[in-house]
Amino acid sequence: MTPGVLAAVAAVLLVAGVALLFNGLVRARQHVREGWAAIDVQLQRRASLVPNLVETVRGYADYERQTLQRIVEARGALGAATGPRDAAQANDDLSGAIRAVFALAEAYPDLKASDRFGQLQKDLADTETLIARARNYYNGAVEAYNNRVQTVPGVLVARLFGFPPAEFFAAEGAARAAVTVDGLG
């Protein structure tokens, strides 16, 4: 074989290799986006339950305005969050506010015994489970993507075509504890 043919074969192999790496990065980035969309859907689902929770609690404990205001503010912050880091912080704040409302219910036996409140607790607990599953999928997709973006040879193609690392969706501090929902039996 002549040097020209060898160079042409090498060039074709190089282009094919770059194309394979590029396509793999695109697929991995799409899995990250898919995972984030699943988290977003579940966060919105939970946020849509919050007004019902606030109204139900307000009917039994109207003077607990500070607790109810905290949950409304946390819901608003979640709606305004941009990106995984902000959403994770807002999610943590909303989880803490929901825990405070559930703790408040302990002081109001009529509220705790309310069918509506019990159903909201169940719906919120189910949503927390779905959020956890979506977070696991998303973080797995982020790990796979970041491994491609930050290891050789993918790092070369990622830098060339502008594939930045993705952020994990991680709980902070007290939010690492699961939301406890009592009275579902």
mmCIF file of C-alpha atoms in Angstrom:
data_model
loop_
_atom_site.group_PDB
_atom_site.id
_atom_site.type_symbol
_atom_site.label_atom_id
_atom_site.label_comp_id
_atom_site.label_asym_id
_atom_site.label_seq_id
_atom_site.Cartn_x
_atom_site.Cartn_y
_atom_site.Cartn_z
ATOM 1 C CA MET A 1 0.000 0.000 0.000
ATOM 2 C CA THR A 2 1.126 3.489 -0.767
ATOM 3 C CA PRO A 3 1.499 6.178 1.852
ATOM 4 C CA GLY A 4 -1.447 8.084 0.328
ATOM 5 C CA VAL A 5 -3.769 5.089 0.691
ATOM 6 C CA LEU A 6 -2.600 4.535 4.277
ATOM 7 C CA ALA A 7 -3.224 8.205 5.074
ATOM 8 C CA ALA A 8 -6.691 8.040 3.533
ATOM 9 C CA VAL A 9 -7.575 4.889 5.506
ATOM 10 C CA ALA A 10 -6.251 6.490 8.702
ATOM 11 C CA ALA A 11 -8.295 9.657 8.032
ATOM 12 C CA VAL A 12 -11.468 7.634 7.428
ATOM 13 C CA LEU A 13 -10.891 5.643 10.630
ATOM 14 C CA LEU A 14 -10.253 8.853 12.588
ATOM 15 C CA VAL A 15 -13.429 10.499 11.275
ATOM 16 C CA ALA A 16 -15.428 7.337 11.985
ATOM 17 C CA GLY A 17 -14.009 7.164 15.517
ATOM 18 C CA VAL A 18 -14.829 10.827 16.193
ATOM 19 C CA ALA A 19 -18.332 10.301 14.796
ATOM 20 C CA LEU A 20 -18.876 7.276 17.064
ATOM 21 C CA LEU A 21 -17.657 9.182 20.105
ATOM 22 C CA PHE A 22 -19.779 12.218 19.196
ATOM 23 C CA ASN A 23 -22.910 10.098 18.732
ATOM 24 C CA GLY A 24 -22.278 8.352 22.049
ATOM 25 C CA LEU A 25 -22.000 11.715 23.790
ATOM 26 C CA VAL A 26 -25.237 12.897 22.196
ATOM 27 C CA ARG A 27 -27.059 9.744 23.312
ATOM 28 C CA ALA A 28 -25.683 10.081 26.843
ATOM 29 C CA ARG A 29 -26.689 13.762 26.968
ATOM 30 C CA GLN A 30 -30.205 12.790 25.842
ATOM 31 C CA HIS A 31 -30.463 10.276 28.693
ATOM 32 C CA VAL A 32 -29.531 13.082 31.103
ATOM 33 C CA ARG A 33 -32.219 15.324 29.615
ATOM 34 C CA GLU A 34 -34.770 12.507 29.773
ATOM 35 C CA GLY A 35 -33.888 11.922 33.426
ATOM 36 C CA TRP A 36 -34.228 15.609 34.250
ATOM 37 C CA ALA A 37 -37.625 15.738 32.551
ATOM 38 C CA ALA A 38 -38.812 12.841 34.746
ATOM 39 C CA ILE A 39 -37.657 14.650 37.889
ATOM 40 C CA ASP A 40 -39.316 17.860 36.741
ATOM 41 C CA VAL A 41 -42.642 16.100 36.157
ATOM 42 C CA GLN A 42 -42.610 14.610 39.658
ATOM 43 C CA LEU A 43 -41.573 17.890 41.285
ATOM 44 C CA GLN A 44 -44.439 19.630 39.500
ATOM 45 C CA ARG A 45 -46.810 16.859 40.594
ATOM 46 C CA ARG A 46 -45.805 17.376 44.201
ATOM 47 C CA ALA A 47 -46.014 21.148 43.857
ATOM 48 C CA SER A 48 -49.562 20.814 42.525
ATOM 49 C CA LEU A 49 -50.553 18.901 45.694
ATOM 50 C CA VAL A 50 -49.243 21.658 47.984
ATOM 51 C CA PRO A 51 -52.167 24.111 47.587
ATOM 52 C CA ASN A 52 -54.603 21.337 48.564
ATOM 53 C CA LEU A 53 -52.443 20.499 51.563
ATOM 54 C CA VAL A 54 -52.278 24.158 52.620
ATOM 55 C CA GLU A 55 -56.042 24.600 52.304
ATOM 56 C CA THR A 56 -56.748 21.402 54.218
ATOM 57 C CA VAL A 57 -54.423 22.373 57.063
ATOM 58 C CA ARG A 58 -55.680 25.971 57.066
ATOM 59 C CA GLY A 59 -59.202 24.693 57.741
ATOM 60 C CA TYR A 60 -58.030 23.020 60.953
ATOM 61 C CA ALA A 61 -55.143 25.216 62.046
ATOM 62 C CA ASP A 62 -55.717 28.673 60.614
ATOM 63 C CA TYR A 63 -53.448 30.356 63.130
ATOM 64 C CA GLU A 64 -50.413 28.301 61.983
ATOM 65 C CA ARG A 65 -49.736 30.893 59.294
ATOM 66 C CA GLN A 66 -45.942 30.748 59.574
ATOM 67 C CA THR A 67 -45.856 27.031 58.788
ATOM 68 C CA LEU A 68 -48.264 27.456 55.894
ATOM 69 C CA GLN A 69 -46.370 30.477 54.565
ATOM 70 C CA ARG A 70 -43.143 28.471 54.609
ATOM 71 C CA ILE A 71 -44.650 25.751 52.441
ATOM 72 C CA VAL A 72 -46.078 28.291 49.973
ATOM 73 C CA GLU A 73 -42.704 30.038 49.693
ATOM 74 C CA ALA A 74 -40.871 26.737 49.226
ATOM 75 C CA ARG A 75 -43.285 25.756 46.450
ATOM 76 C CA GLY A 76 -42.673 29.098 44.736
ATOM 77 C CA ALA A 77 -38.907 28.661 44.966
ATOM 78 C CA LEU A 78 -39.182 25.224 43.395
ATOM 79 C CA GLY A 79 -41.169 26.668 40.504
ATOM 80 C CA ALA A 80 -38.528 29.349 39.972
ATOM 81 C CA ALA A 81 -35.534 26.993 40.204
ATOM 82 C CA THR A 82 -33.190 26.866 37.233
ATOM 83 C CA GLY A 83 -31.039 23.791 36.888
ATOM 84 C CA PRO A 84 -30.405 20.774 39.074
ATOM 85 C CA ARG A 85 -28.534 22.591 41.853
ATOM 86 C CA ASP A 86 -31.261 25.210 42.392
ATOM 87 C CA ALA A 87 -34.007 22.615 42.040
ATOM 88 C CA ALA A 88 -32.317 20.328 44.557
ATOM 89 C CA GLN A 89 -32.090 23.168 47.103
ATOM 90 C CA ALA A 90 -35.699 24.207 46.495
ATOM 91 C CA ASN A 91 -36.779 20.567 46.705
ATOM 92 C CA ASP A 92 -34.996 20.243 50.043
ATOM 93 C CA ASP A 93 -36.771 23.350 51.338
ATOM 94 C CA LEU A 94 -40.163 22.061 50.193
ATOM 95 C CA SER A 95 -39.513 18.648 51.760
ATOM 96 C CA GLY A 96 -38.700 20.350 55.061
ATOM 97 C CA ALA A 97 -41.844 22.450 54.861
ATOM 98 C CA ILE A 98 -43.948 19.366 54.151
ATOM 99 C CA ARG A 99 -42.357 17.611 57.137
ATOM 100 C CA ALA A 100 -43.302 20.620 59.267
ATOM 101 C CA VAL A 101 -46.922 20.378 58.112
ATOM 102 C CA PHE A 102 -47.017 16.655 58.888
ATOM 103 C CA ALA A 103 -45.577 17.383 62.333
ATOM 104 C CA LEU A 104 -48.207 20.081 62.782
ATOM 105 C CA ALA A 105 -50.909 17.501 62.095
ATOM 106 C CA GLU A 106 -49.846 15.617 65.221
ATOM 107 C CA ALA A 107 -51.136 18.543 67.294
ATOM 108 C CA TYR A 108 -54.543 18.464 65.567
ATOM 109 C CA PRO A 109 -56.275 15.076 65.931
ATOM 110 C CA ASP A 110 -59.200 16.171 63.734
ATOM 111 C CA LEU A 111 -56.791 17.104 60.947
ATOM 112 C CA LYS A 112 -54.866 13.888 61.312
ATOM 113 C CA ALA A 113 -58.119 11.909 61.125
ATOM 114 C CA SER A 114 -59.362 13.808 58.060
ATOM 115 C CA ASP A 115 -59.822 11.625 54.967
ATOM 116 C CA ARG A 116 -58.694 14.474 52.739
ATOM 117 C CA PHE A 117 -55.505 15.009 54.730
ATOM 118 C CA GLY A 118 -54.833 11.255 54.773
ATOM 119 C CA GLN A 119 -55.226 11.075 50.985
ATOM 120 C CA LEU A 120 -52.903 14.052 50.526
ATOM 121 C CA GLN A 121 -50.334 12.366 52.767
ATOM 122 C CA LYS A 122 -50.578 9.212 50.671
ATOM 123 C CA ASP A 123 -50.321 11.148 47.393
ATOM 124 C CA LEU A 124 -47.296 13.044 48.675
ATOM 125 C CA ALA A 125 -45.631 9.849 49.905
ATOM 126 C CA ASP A 126 -46.230 8.211 46.505
ATOM 127 C CA THR A 127 -44.801 11.266 44.780
ATOM 128 C CA GLU A 128 -41.719 11.198 47.024
ATOM 129 C CA THR A 129 -41.132 7.604 45.898
ATOM 130 C CA LEU A 130 -41.462 8.635 42.253
ATOM 131 C CA ILE A 131 -39.086 11.556 42.795
ATOM 132 C CA ALA A 132 -36.536 9.205 44.355
ATOM 133 C CA ARG A 133 -36.783 6.835 41.377
ATOM 134 C CA ALA A 134 -36.470 9.687 38.896
ATOM 135 C CA ARG A 135 -33.495 11.076 40.830
ATOM 136 C CA ASN A 136 -31.781 7.670 40.728
ATOM 137 C CA TYR A 137 -32.291 7.383 36.975
ATOM 138 C CA TYR A 138 -31.138 10.957 36.387
ATOM 139 C CA ASN A 139 -28.039 10.651 38.564
ATOM 140 C CA GLY A 140 -27.142 7.361 36.837
ATOM 141 C CA ALA A 141 -27.478 9.053 33.459
ATOM 142 C CA VAL A 142 -25.353 11.983 34.683
ATOM 143 C CA GLU A 143 -22.672 9.590 35.922
ATOM 144 C CA ALA A 144 -22.561 7.736 32.588
ATOM 145 C CA TYR A 145 -22.498 11.000 30.639
ATOM 146 C CA ASN A 146 -19.840 12.602 32.834
ATOM 147 C CA ASN A 147 -17.690 9.476 32.534
ATOM 148 C CA ARG A 148 -17.828 9.831 28.742
ATOM 149 C CA VAL A 149 -17.176 13.575 28.883
ATOM 150 C CA GLN A 150 -14.270 13.366 31.321
ATOM 151 C CA THR A 151 -12.341 10.275 30.186
ATOM 152 C CA VAL A 152 -10.125 9.630 27.197
ATOM 153 C CA PRO A 153 -10.944 9.528 24.313
ATOM 154 C CA GLY A 154 -14.374 11.097 24.926
ATOM 155 C CA VAL A 155 -12.889 14.135 26.659
ATOM 156 C CA LEU A 156 -11.165 15.117 23.401
ATOM 157 C CA VAL A 157 -14.390 15.034 21.413
ATOM 158 C CA ALA A 158 -16.399 16.598 24.273
ATOM 159 C CA ARG A 159 -14.057 19.580 24.434
ATOM 160 C CA LEU A 160 -13.980 19.918 20.656
ATOM 161 C CA PHE A 161 -17.777 19.991 20.367
ATOM 162 C CA GLY A 162 -18.652 21.705 23.670
ATOM 163 C CA PHE A 163 -20.137 18.946 25.857
ATOM 164 C CA PRO A 164 -19.859 20.239 29.452
ATOM 165 C CA PRO A 165 -20.248 17.910 32.467
ATOM 166 C CA ALA A 166 -23.777 17.653 33.900
ATOM 167 C CA GLU A 167 -24.821 18.397 37.487
ATOM 168 C CA PHE A 168 -26.102 15.726 39.838
ATOM 169 C CA PHE A 169 -29.441 16.187 41.616
ATOM 170 C CA ALA A 170 -28.418 15.706 45.239
ATOM 171 C CA ALA A 171 -30.174 16.293 48.538
ATOM 172 C CA GLU A 172 -28.541 18.595 51.028
ATOM 173 C CA GLY A 173 -28.335 18.323 54.801
ATOM 174 C CA ALA A 174 -31.578 17.482 56.596
ATOM 175 C CA ALA A 175 -33.329 16.742 53.306
ATOM 176 C CA ARG A 176 -31.291 13.565 52.996
ATOM 177 C CA ALA A 177 -33.723 12.032 55.481
ATOM 178 C CA ALA A 178 -36.884 10.602 53.994
ATOM 179 C CA VAL A 179 -40.140 12.473 54.451
ATOM 180 C CA THR A 180 -42.037 10.562 57.128
ATOM 181 C CA VAL A 181 -45.728 10.125 56.539
ATOM 182 C CA ASP A 182 -47.697 8.761 59.480
ATOM 183 C CA GLY A 183 -51.293 7.729 59.666
ATOM 184 C CA LEU A 184 -51.622 6.020 56.294
ATOM 185 C CA GLY A 185 -52.959 2.789 57.709
#
